[in-house]
């Protein structure tokens, strides 16, 4: 069951030492139980390419009630970039249209993480 950012981090600890950006989505049922974890994109050292269709296609197929977005920053700085904030807004808006809630977007670095939800950034 995914109840807080620490539960999310426990599912993606392998991201901490990756040298490229990985964009992962956790798909959850109505009880916040993990249905599936998928790597949506593997980018470069400082960028990843993510489109709403790649994020929500599995969610629809799994009948997921909600999702959690996670990606890593190989730089070691877990603060979200302007691009991260914009992507979160786009994906949240897309989720609202199709009825799948984005619960959080968490940025992971080698030694820390940043929850956009906890920081009230969306």
CSV table of N, CA and C in Angstrom, one decimal:
chain,number,residue,atom,x,y,z
A,1,UNK,N,0.8,-1.2,0.0
A,1,UNK,CA,0.0,0.0,0.0
A,1,UNK,C,0.9,1.2,0.0
A,2,UNK,N,0.5,2.2,-0.8
A,2,UNK,CA,1.3,3.4,-0.9
A,2,UNK,C,0.6,4.5,-0.2
A,3,UNK,N,1.1,5.0,0.9
A,3,UNK,CA,0.5,6.0,1.8
A,3,UNK,C,1.2,7.3,1.9
A,4,UNK,N,2.5,7.2,1.6
A,4,UNK,CA,3.4,8.4,1.8
A,4,UNK,C,4.6,8.3,0.8
A,5,UNK,N,5.3,9.4,0.7
A,5,UNK,CA,6.5,9.4,-0.1
A,5,UNK,C,7.5,8.3,0.2
A,6,UNK,N,7.6,8.0,1.5
A,6,UNK,CA,8.6,6.9,1.9
A,6,UNK,C,8.2,5.6,1.3
A,7,UNK,N,6.9,5.3,1.2
A,7,UNK,CA,6.4,4.1,0.6
A,7,UNK,C,6.8,4.0,-0.9
A,8,UNK,N,6.7,5.2,-1.6
A,8,UNK,CA,7.0,5.3,-3.0
A,8,UNK,C,8.5,5.0,-3.1
A,9,UNK,N,9.3,5.7,-2.3
A,9,UNK,CA,10.8,5.5,-2.4
A,9,UNK,C,11.2,4.1,-2.2
A,10,UNK,N,10.5,3.4,-1.3
A,10,UNK,CA,10.8,2.0,-1.1
A,10,UNK,C,10.6,1.1,-2.4
A,11,UNK,N,9.8,1.6,-3.3
A,11,UNK,CA,9.5,0.9,-4.6
A,11,UNK,C,10.5,1.3,-5.7
A,12,UNK,N,11.3,2.3,-5.5
A,12,UNK,CA,12.2,2.8,-6.6
A,12,UNK,C,13.6,3.1,-6.1
A,13,UNK,N,14.0,2.4,-5.1
A,13,UNK,CA,15.4,2.7,-4.5
A,13,UNK,C,16.5,2.5,-5.6
A,14,UNK,N,16.2,1.6,-6.6
A,14,UNK,CA,17.2,1.4,-7.7
A,14,UNK,C,17.5,2.7,-8.5
A,15,UNK,N,16.6,3.7,-8.4
A,15,UNK,CA,16.8,4.9,-9.2
A,15,UNK,C,18.0,5.8,-8.6
A,16,UNK,N,18.3,5.6,-7.4
A,16,UNK,CA,19.3,6.5,-6.8
A,16,UNK,C,20.6,6.5,-7.5
A,17,UNK,N,21.1,5.4,-8.0
A,17,UNK,CA,22.4,5.4,-8.6
A,17,UNK,C,22.4,5.3,-10.2
A,18,UNK,N,21.3,5.6,-10.8
A,18,UNK,CA,21.2,5.6,-12.2
A,18,UNK,C,21.9,6.9,-12.8
A,19,UNK,N,22.6,6.7,-13.9
A,19,UNK,CA,23.3,7.9,-14.5
A,19,UNK,C,22.5,8.6,-15.6
A,20,UNK,N,21.3,8.1,-15.9
A,20,UNK,CA,20.4,8.7,-16.8
A,20,UNK,C,19.1,9.0,-16.1
A,21,UNK,N,18.3,9.9,-16.6
A,21,UNK,CA,17.0,10.1,-16.0
A,21,UNK,C,16.0,9.0,-16.4
A,22,UNK,N,15.4,8.5,-15.3
A,22,UNK,CA,14.3,7.4,-15.5
A,22,UNK,C,13.0,8.0,-15.0
A,23,UNK,N,11.9,7.9,-15.8
A,23,UNK,CA,10.6,8.3,-15.4
A,23,UNK,C,9.8,7.1,-15.2
A,24,UNK,N,9.4,6.9,-13.9
A,24,UNK,CA,8.6,5.7,-13.5
A,24,UNK,C,7.2,6.2,-13.1
A,25,UNK,N,6.2,5.3,-13.3
A,25,UNK,CA,4.9,5.6,-12.9
A,25,UNK,C,4.4,4.4,-12.0
A,26,UNK,N,3.9,4.6,-10.9
A,26,UNK,CA,3.3,3.6,-10.0
A,26,UNK,C,1.8,3.7,-10.2
A,27,UNK,N,1.2,2.6,-10.6
A,27,UNK,CA,-0.3,2.5,-10.9
A,27,UNK,C,-0.9,1.9,-9.7
A,28,UNK,N,-1.9,2.6,-9.1
A,28,UNK,CA,-2.6,2.2,-7.9
A,28,UNK,C,-4.1,1.9,-8.0
A,29,UNK,N,-4.6,1.0,-7.2
A,29,UNK,CA,-6.0,0.7,-7.2
A,29,UNK,C,-6.7,1.7,-6.3
A,30,UNK,N,-8.0,1.6,-6.1
A,30,UNK,CA,-8.8,2.5,-5.2
A,30,UNK,C,-8.3,2.5,-3.8
A,31,UNK,N,-7.6,1.4,-3.4
A,31,UNK,CA,-7.1,1.3,-2.0
A,31,UNK,C,-5.6,1.7,-1.9
A,32,UNK,N,-5.1,2.3,-2.9
A,32,UNK,CA,-3.7,2.7,-3.0
A,32,UNK,C,-2.8,1.6,-2.9
A,33,UNK,N,-3.2,0.4,-3.4
A,33,UNK,CA,-2.3,-0.7,-3.5
A,33,UNK,C,-1.7,-0.7,-4.9
A,34,UNK,N,-0.4,-1.1,-4.9
A,34,UNK,CA,0.3,-1.1,-6.1
A,34,UNK,C,-0.2,-2.2,-7.1
A,35,UNK,N,-0.6,-1.7,-8.2
A,35,UNK,CA,-1.0,-2.7,-9.3
A,35,UNK,C,0.2,-3.0,-10.2
A,36,UNK,N,1.0,-2.0,-10.5
A,36,UNK,CA,2.0,-2.1,-11.5
A,36,UNK,C,3.0,-1.0,-11.4
A,37,UNK,N,4.2,-1.2,-11.7
A,37,UNK,CA,5.3,-0.2,-11.8
A,37,UNK,C,5.9,-0.2,-13.2
A,38,UNK,N,5.9,0.9,-13.9
A,38,UNK,CA,6.4,0.9,-15.2
A,38,UNK,C,7.4,2.0,-15.5
A,39,UNK,N,8.5,1.7,-16.2
A,39,UNK,CA,9.4,2.7,-16.7
A,39,UNK,C,8.8,3.3,-18.0
A,40,UNK,N,8.4,4.5,-17.9
A,40,UNK,CA,7.8,5.2,-19.1
A,40,UNK,C,8.9,5.7,-20.0
A,41,UNK,N,10.0,6.2,-19.4
A,41,UNK,CA,11.0,6.9,-20.3
A,41,UNK,C,12.4,6.7,-19.6
A,42,UNK,N,13.4,6.5,-20.5
A,42,UNK,CA,14.8,6.6,-20.0
A,42,UNK,C,15.4,7.7,-20.9
A,43,UNK,N,15.8,8.8,-20.2
A,43,UNK,CA,16.3,9.9,-20.9
A,43,UNK,C,17.8,10.0,-20.9
A,44,UNK,N,18.3,11.2,-20.9
A,44,UNK,CA,19.7,11.5,-20.9
A,44,UNK,C,20.2,11.9,-19.4
A,45,UNK,N,21.4,12.4,-19.3
A,45,UNK,CA,21.9,12.8,-18.0
A,45,UNK,C,21.0,13.8,-17.4
A,46,UNK,N,20.3,14.7,-18.1
A,46,UNK,CA,19.6,15.8,-17.6
A,46,UNK,C,18.2,16.0,-18.1
A,47,UNK,N,17.7,15.0,-18.9
A,47,UNK,CA,16.3,15.2,-19.4
A,47,UNK,C,15.7,13.9,-19.7
A,48,UNK,N,14.4,13.8,-19.7
A,48,UNK,CA,13.6,12.7,-20.2
A,48,UNK,C,12.4,13.2,-20.9
A,49,UNK,N,12.0,12.3,-21.9
A,49,UNK,CA,10.8,12.7,-22.7
A,49,UNK,C,9.6,11.9,-22.2
A,50,UNK,N,8.6,12.6,-21.8
A,50,UNK,CA,7.4,12.0,-21.3
A,50,UNK,C,6.2,12.6,-21.9
A,51,UNK,N,5.2,11.8,-22.4
A,51,UNK,CA,4.0,12.3,-23.0
A,51,UNK,C,2.8,11.6,-22.2
A,52,UNK,N,1.7,12.4,-22.0
A,52,UNK,CA,0.6,11.9,-21.3
A,52,UNK,C,0.1,10.5,-21.8
A,53,UNK,N,0.1,10.3,-23.1
A,53,UNK,CA,-0.4,9.0,-23.6
A,53,UNK,C,0.4,7.8,-23.1
A,54,UNK,N,1.7,7.9,-22.9
A,54,UNK,CA,2.5,6.8,-22.4
A,54,UNK,C,2.3,6.6,-20.9
A,55,UNK,N,2.0,7.7,-20.2
A,55,UNK,CA,1.7,7.6,-18.8
A,55,UNK,C,0.3,7.0,-18.5
A,56,UNK,N,-0.7,7.4,-19.3
A,56,UNK,CA,-2.1,7.0,-18.9
A,56,UNK,C,-2.6,5.8,-19.7
A,57,UNK,N,-1.9,5.4,-20.8
A,57,UNK,CA,-2.3,4.1,-21.5
A,57,UNK,C,-2.3,2.9,-20.5
A,58,UNK,N,-1.2,2.7,-19.8
A,58,UNK,CA,-1.3,1.5,-18.9
A,58,UNK,C,-2.3,1.7,-17.8
A,59,UNK,N,-2.5,2.9,-17.3
A,59,UNK,CA,-3.4,3.2,-16.2
A,59,UNK,C,-4.8,2.8,-16.6
A,60,UNK,N,-5.2,3.1,-17.9
A,60,UNK,CA,-6.5,2.8,-18.4
A,60,UNK,C,-6.6,1.3,-18.5
A,61,UNK,N,-5.6,0.6,-19.0
A,61,UNK,CA,-5.7,-0.8,-19.2
A,61,UNK,C,-5.7,-1.6,-17.9
A,62,UNK,N,-5.1,-1.0,-16.8
A,62,UNK,CA,-5.1,-1.6,-15.5
A,62,UNK,C,-6.3,-1.2,-14.7
A,63,UNK,N,-7.1,-0.3,-15.2
A,63,UNK,CA,-8.2,0.3,-14.4
A,63,UNK,C,-7.7,0.9,-13.1
A,64,UNK,N,-6.6,1.6,-13.2
A,64,UNK,CA,-6.0,2.2,-12.1
A,64,UNK,C,-6.8,3.4,-11.6
A,65,UNK,N,-6.9,3.6,-10.3
A,65,UNK,CA,-7.7,4.7,-9.8
A,65,UNK,C,-6.8,6.0,-9.7
A,66,UNK,N,-5.5,5.8,-9.5
A,66,UNK,CA,-4.6,6.9,-9.3
A,66,UNK,C,-3.2,6.4,-9.7
A,67,UNK,N,-2.3,7.4,-9.9
A,67,UNK,CA,-0.9,7.2,-10.2
A,67,UNK,C,0.0,8.1,-9.4
A,68,UNK,N,1.3,7.6,-9.2
A,68,UNK,CA,2.3,8.4,-8.6
A,68,UNK,C,3.4,8.5,-9.6
A,69,UNK,N,3.9,9.7,-9.9
A,69,UNK,CA,5.0,9.9,-10.9
A,69,UNK,C,6.3,10.0,-10.1
A,70,UNK,N,7.3,9.4,-10.6
A,70,UNK,CA,8.6,9.4,-10.0
A,70,UNK,C,9.7,9.5,-11.0
A,71,UNK,N,10.7,10.4,-10.8
A,71,UNK,CA,11.8,10.4,-11.7
A,71,UNK,C,13.1,10.8,-10.9
A,72,UNK,N,14.2,10.4,-11.4
A,72,UNK,CA,15.5,10.7,-10.7
A,72,UNK,C,16.2,11.8,-11.4
A,73,UNK,N,17.0,12.5,-10.5
A,73,UNK,CA,18.0,13.5,-11.0
A,73,UNK,C,19.4,13.0,-10.7
A,74,UNK,N,20.1,12.5,-11.8
A,74,UNK,CA,21.4,12.0,-11.6
A,74,UNK,C,22.4,13.1,-11.1
A,75,UNK,N,22.1,14.3,-11.2
A,75,UNK,CA,22.9,15.4,-10.7
A,75,UNK,C,23.1,15.4,-9.2
A,76,UNK,N,22.2,14.8,-8.5
A,76,UNK,CA,22.2,14.8,-7.1
A,76,UNK,C,21.3,15.8,-6.4
A,77,UNK,N,20.8,16.7,-7.2
A,77,UNK,CA,19.9,17.7,-6.7
A,77,UNK,C,18.5,17.3,-6.9
A,78,UNK,N,17.7,17.0,-5.8
A,78,UNK,CA,16.4,16.5,-5.9
A,78,UNK,C,15.3,17.6,-6.1
A,79,UNK,N,15.7,18.9,-6.1
A,79,UNK,CA,14.7,19.9,-6.3
A,79,UNK,C,14.2,19.8,-7.8
A,80,UNK,N,12.9,20.0,-7.9
A,80,UNK,CA,12.3,19.9,-9.3
A,80,UNK,C,12.6,21.1,-10.1
A,81,UNK,N,12.8,20.9,-11.4
A,81,UNK,CA,13.1,21.9,-12.3
A,81,UNK,C,11.8,22.6,-12.8
A,82,UNK,N,11.9,23.7,-13.5
A,82,UNK,CA,10.7,24.3,-14.1
A,82,UNK,C,10.0,23.3,-15.1
A,83,UNK,N,10.8,22.5,-15.8
A,83,UNK,CA,10.2,21.5,-16.7
A,83,UNK,C,9.5,20.4,-15.9
A,84,UNK,N,10.0,20.1,-14.8
A,84,UNK,CA,9.3,19.1,-13.9
A,84,UNK,C,8.0,19.6,-13.5
A,85,UNK,N,7.9,20.8,-13.1
A,85,UNK,CA,6.7,21.4,-12.6
A,85,UNK,C,5.7,21.5,-13.7
A,86,UNK,N,6.1,21.9,-14.9
A,86,UNK,CA,5.2,22.0,-16.0
A,86,UNK,C,4.7,20.6,-16.4
A,87,UNK,N,5.5,19.6,-16.5
A,87,UNK,CA,5.1,18.3,-16.8
A,87,UNK,C,4.1,17.8,-15.8
A,88,UNK,N,4.3,18.1,-14.5
A,88,UNK,CA,3.4,17.7,-13.5
A,88,UNK,C,2.0,18.3,-13.7
A,89,UNK,N,2.0,19.6,-14.1
A,89,UNK,CA,0.7,20.3,-14.4
A,89,UNK,C,0.0,19.6,-15.5
A,90,UNK,N,0.8,19.3,-16.6
A,90,UNK,CA,0.2,18.7,-17.8
A,90,UNK,C,-0.4,17.3,-17.5
A,91,UNK,N,0.3,16.5,-16.7
A,91,UNK,CA,-0.1,15.2,-16.4
A,91,UNK,C,-1.3,15.2,-15.5
A,92,UNK,N,-1.3,16.1,-14.5
A,92,UNK,CA,-2.4,16.3,-13.6
A,92,UNK,C,-3.7,16.7,-14.3
A,93,UNK,N,-3.6,17.6,-15.3
A,93,UNK,CA,-4.7,18.0,-16.1
A,93,UNK,C,-5.2,16.9,-16.9
A,94,UNK,N,-4.3,16.1,-17.5
A,94,UNK,CA,-4.8,15.0,-18.3
A,94,UNK,C,-5.5,13.9,-17.5
A,95,UNK,N,-4.9,13.7,-16.3
A,95,UNK,CA,-5.6,12.7,-15.4
A,95,UNK,C,-7.0,13.2,-14.9
A,96,UNK,N,-7.1,14.5,-14.7
A,96,UNK,CA,-8.5,15.0,-14.3
A,96,UNK,C,-9.5,14.7,-15.4
A,97,UNK,N,-9.1,14.9,-16.7
A,97,UNK,CA,-10.0,14.7,-17.8
A,97,UNK,C,-10.4,13.2,-17.9
A,98,UNK,N,-9.5,12.3,-17.6
A,98,UNK,CA,-9.9,10.9,-17.8
A,98,UNK,C,-10.3,10.2,-16.4
A,99,UNK,N,-10.2,10.9,-15.3
A,99,UNK,CA,-10.6,10.4,-14.1
A,99,UNK,C,-9.6,9.6,-13.3
A,100,UNK,N,-8.3,9.8,-13.6
A,100,UNK,CA,-7.2,9.1,-12.9
A,100,UNK,C,-6.4,10.2,-12.2
A,101,UNK,N,-6.4,10.2,-10.9
A,101,UNK,CA,-5.7,11.2,-10.1
A,101,UNK,C,-4.2,11.0,-10.0
A,102,UNK,N,-3.5,12.1,-10.2
A,102,UNK,CA,-2.0,12.1,-9.9
A,102,UNK,C,-1.9,12.4,-8.4
A,103,UNK,N,-1.4,11.5,-7.6
A,103,UNK,CA,-1.3,11.7,-6.2
A,103,UNK,C,-0.1,12.5,-5.8
A,104,UNK,N,1.0,12.3,-6.6
A,104,UNK,CA,2.3,12.9,-6.2
A,104,UNK,C,3.2,12.8,-7.4
A,105,UNK,N,4.2,13.6,-7.4
A,105,UNK,CA,5.4,13.5,-8.3
A,105,UNK,C,6.6,13.7,-7.4
A,106,UNK,N,7.4,12.6,-7.4
A,106,UNK,CA,8.6,12.6,-6.5
A,106,UNK,C,9.8,12.6,-7.3
A,107,UNK,N,10.8,13.5,-7.0
A,107,UNK,CA,12.1,13.5,-7.6
A,107,UNK,C,13.1,12.9,-6.7
A,108,UNK,N,13.8,11.9,-7.2
A,108,UNK,CA,14.8,11.1,-6.4
A,108,UNK,C,16.2,11.5,-6.8
A,109,UNK,N,17.0,11.7,-5.8
A,109,UNK,CA,18.5,11.8,-6.1
A,109,UNK,C,19.2,10.8,-5.3
A,110,UNK,N,20.5,10.8,-5.4
A,110,UNK,CA,21.3,9.8,-4.7
A,110,UNK,C,21.0,9.7,-3.2
A,111,UNK,N,20.9,10.9,-2.6
A,111,UNK,CA,20.8,10.9,-1.1
A,111,UNK,C,19.5,11.5,-0.6
A,112,UNK,N,18.6,12.0,-1.5
A,112,UNK,CA,17.4,12.6,-1.0
A,112,UNK,C,16.3,12.4,-2.0
A,113,UNK,N,15.1,13.0,-1.6
A,113,UNK,CA,14.0,13.0,-2.5
A,113,UNK,C,13.2,14.3,-2.3
A,114,UNK,N,12.3,14.6,-3.2
A,114,UNK,CA,11.5,15.8,-3.1
A,114,UNK,C,10.1,15.5,-3.6
A,115,UNK,N,9.1,15.7,-2.7
A,115,UNK,CA,7.7,15.4,-3.0
A,115,UNK,C,7.1,16.7,-3.4
A,116,UNK,N,6.6,16.8,-4.6
A,116,UNK,CA,5.9,18.0,-5.1
A,116,UNK,C,4.6,18.2,-4.3
A,117,UNK,N,4.0,17.1,-3.9
A,117,UNK,CA,2.7,17.2,-3.1
A,117,UNK,C,3.0,17.8,-1.8
A,118,UNK,N,4.0,17.2,-1.1
A,118,UNK,CA,4.3,17.7,0.3
A,118,UNK,C,4.7,19.2,0.2
A,119,UNK,N,5.3,19.6,-0.9
A,119,UNK,CA,5.7,21.1,-1.0
A,119,UNK,C,4.6,21.9,-1.5
A,120,UNK,N,3.4,21.3,-1.7
A,120,UNK,CA,2.2,22.1,-2.3
A,120,UNK,C,2.5,22.7,-3.6
A,121,UNK,N,3.2,22.0,-4.5
A,121,UNK,CA,3.6,22.6,-5.8
A,121,UNK,C,2.6,22.1,-6.9
A,122,UNK,N,1.6,21.4,-6.5
A,122,UNK,CA,0.5,21.1,-7.4
A,122,UNK,C,-0.8,20.7,-6.7
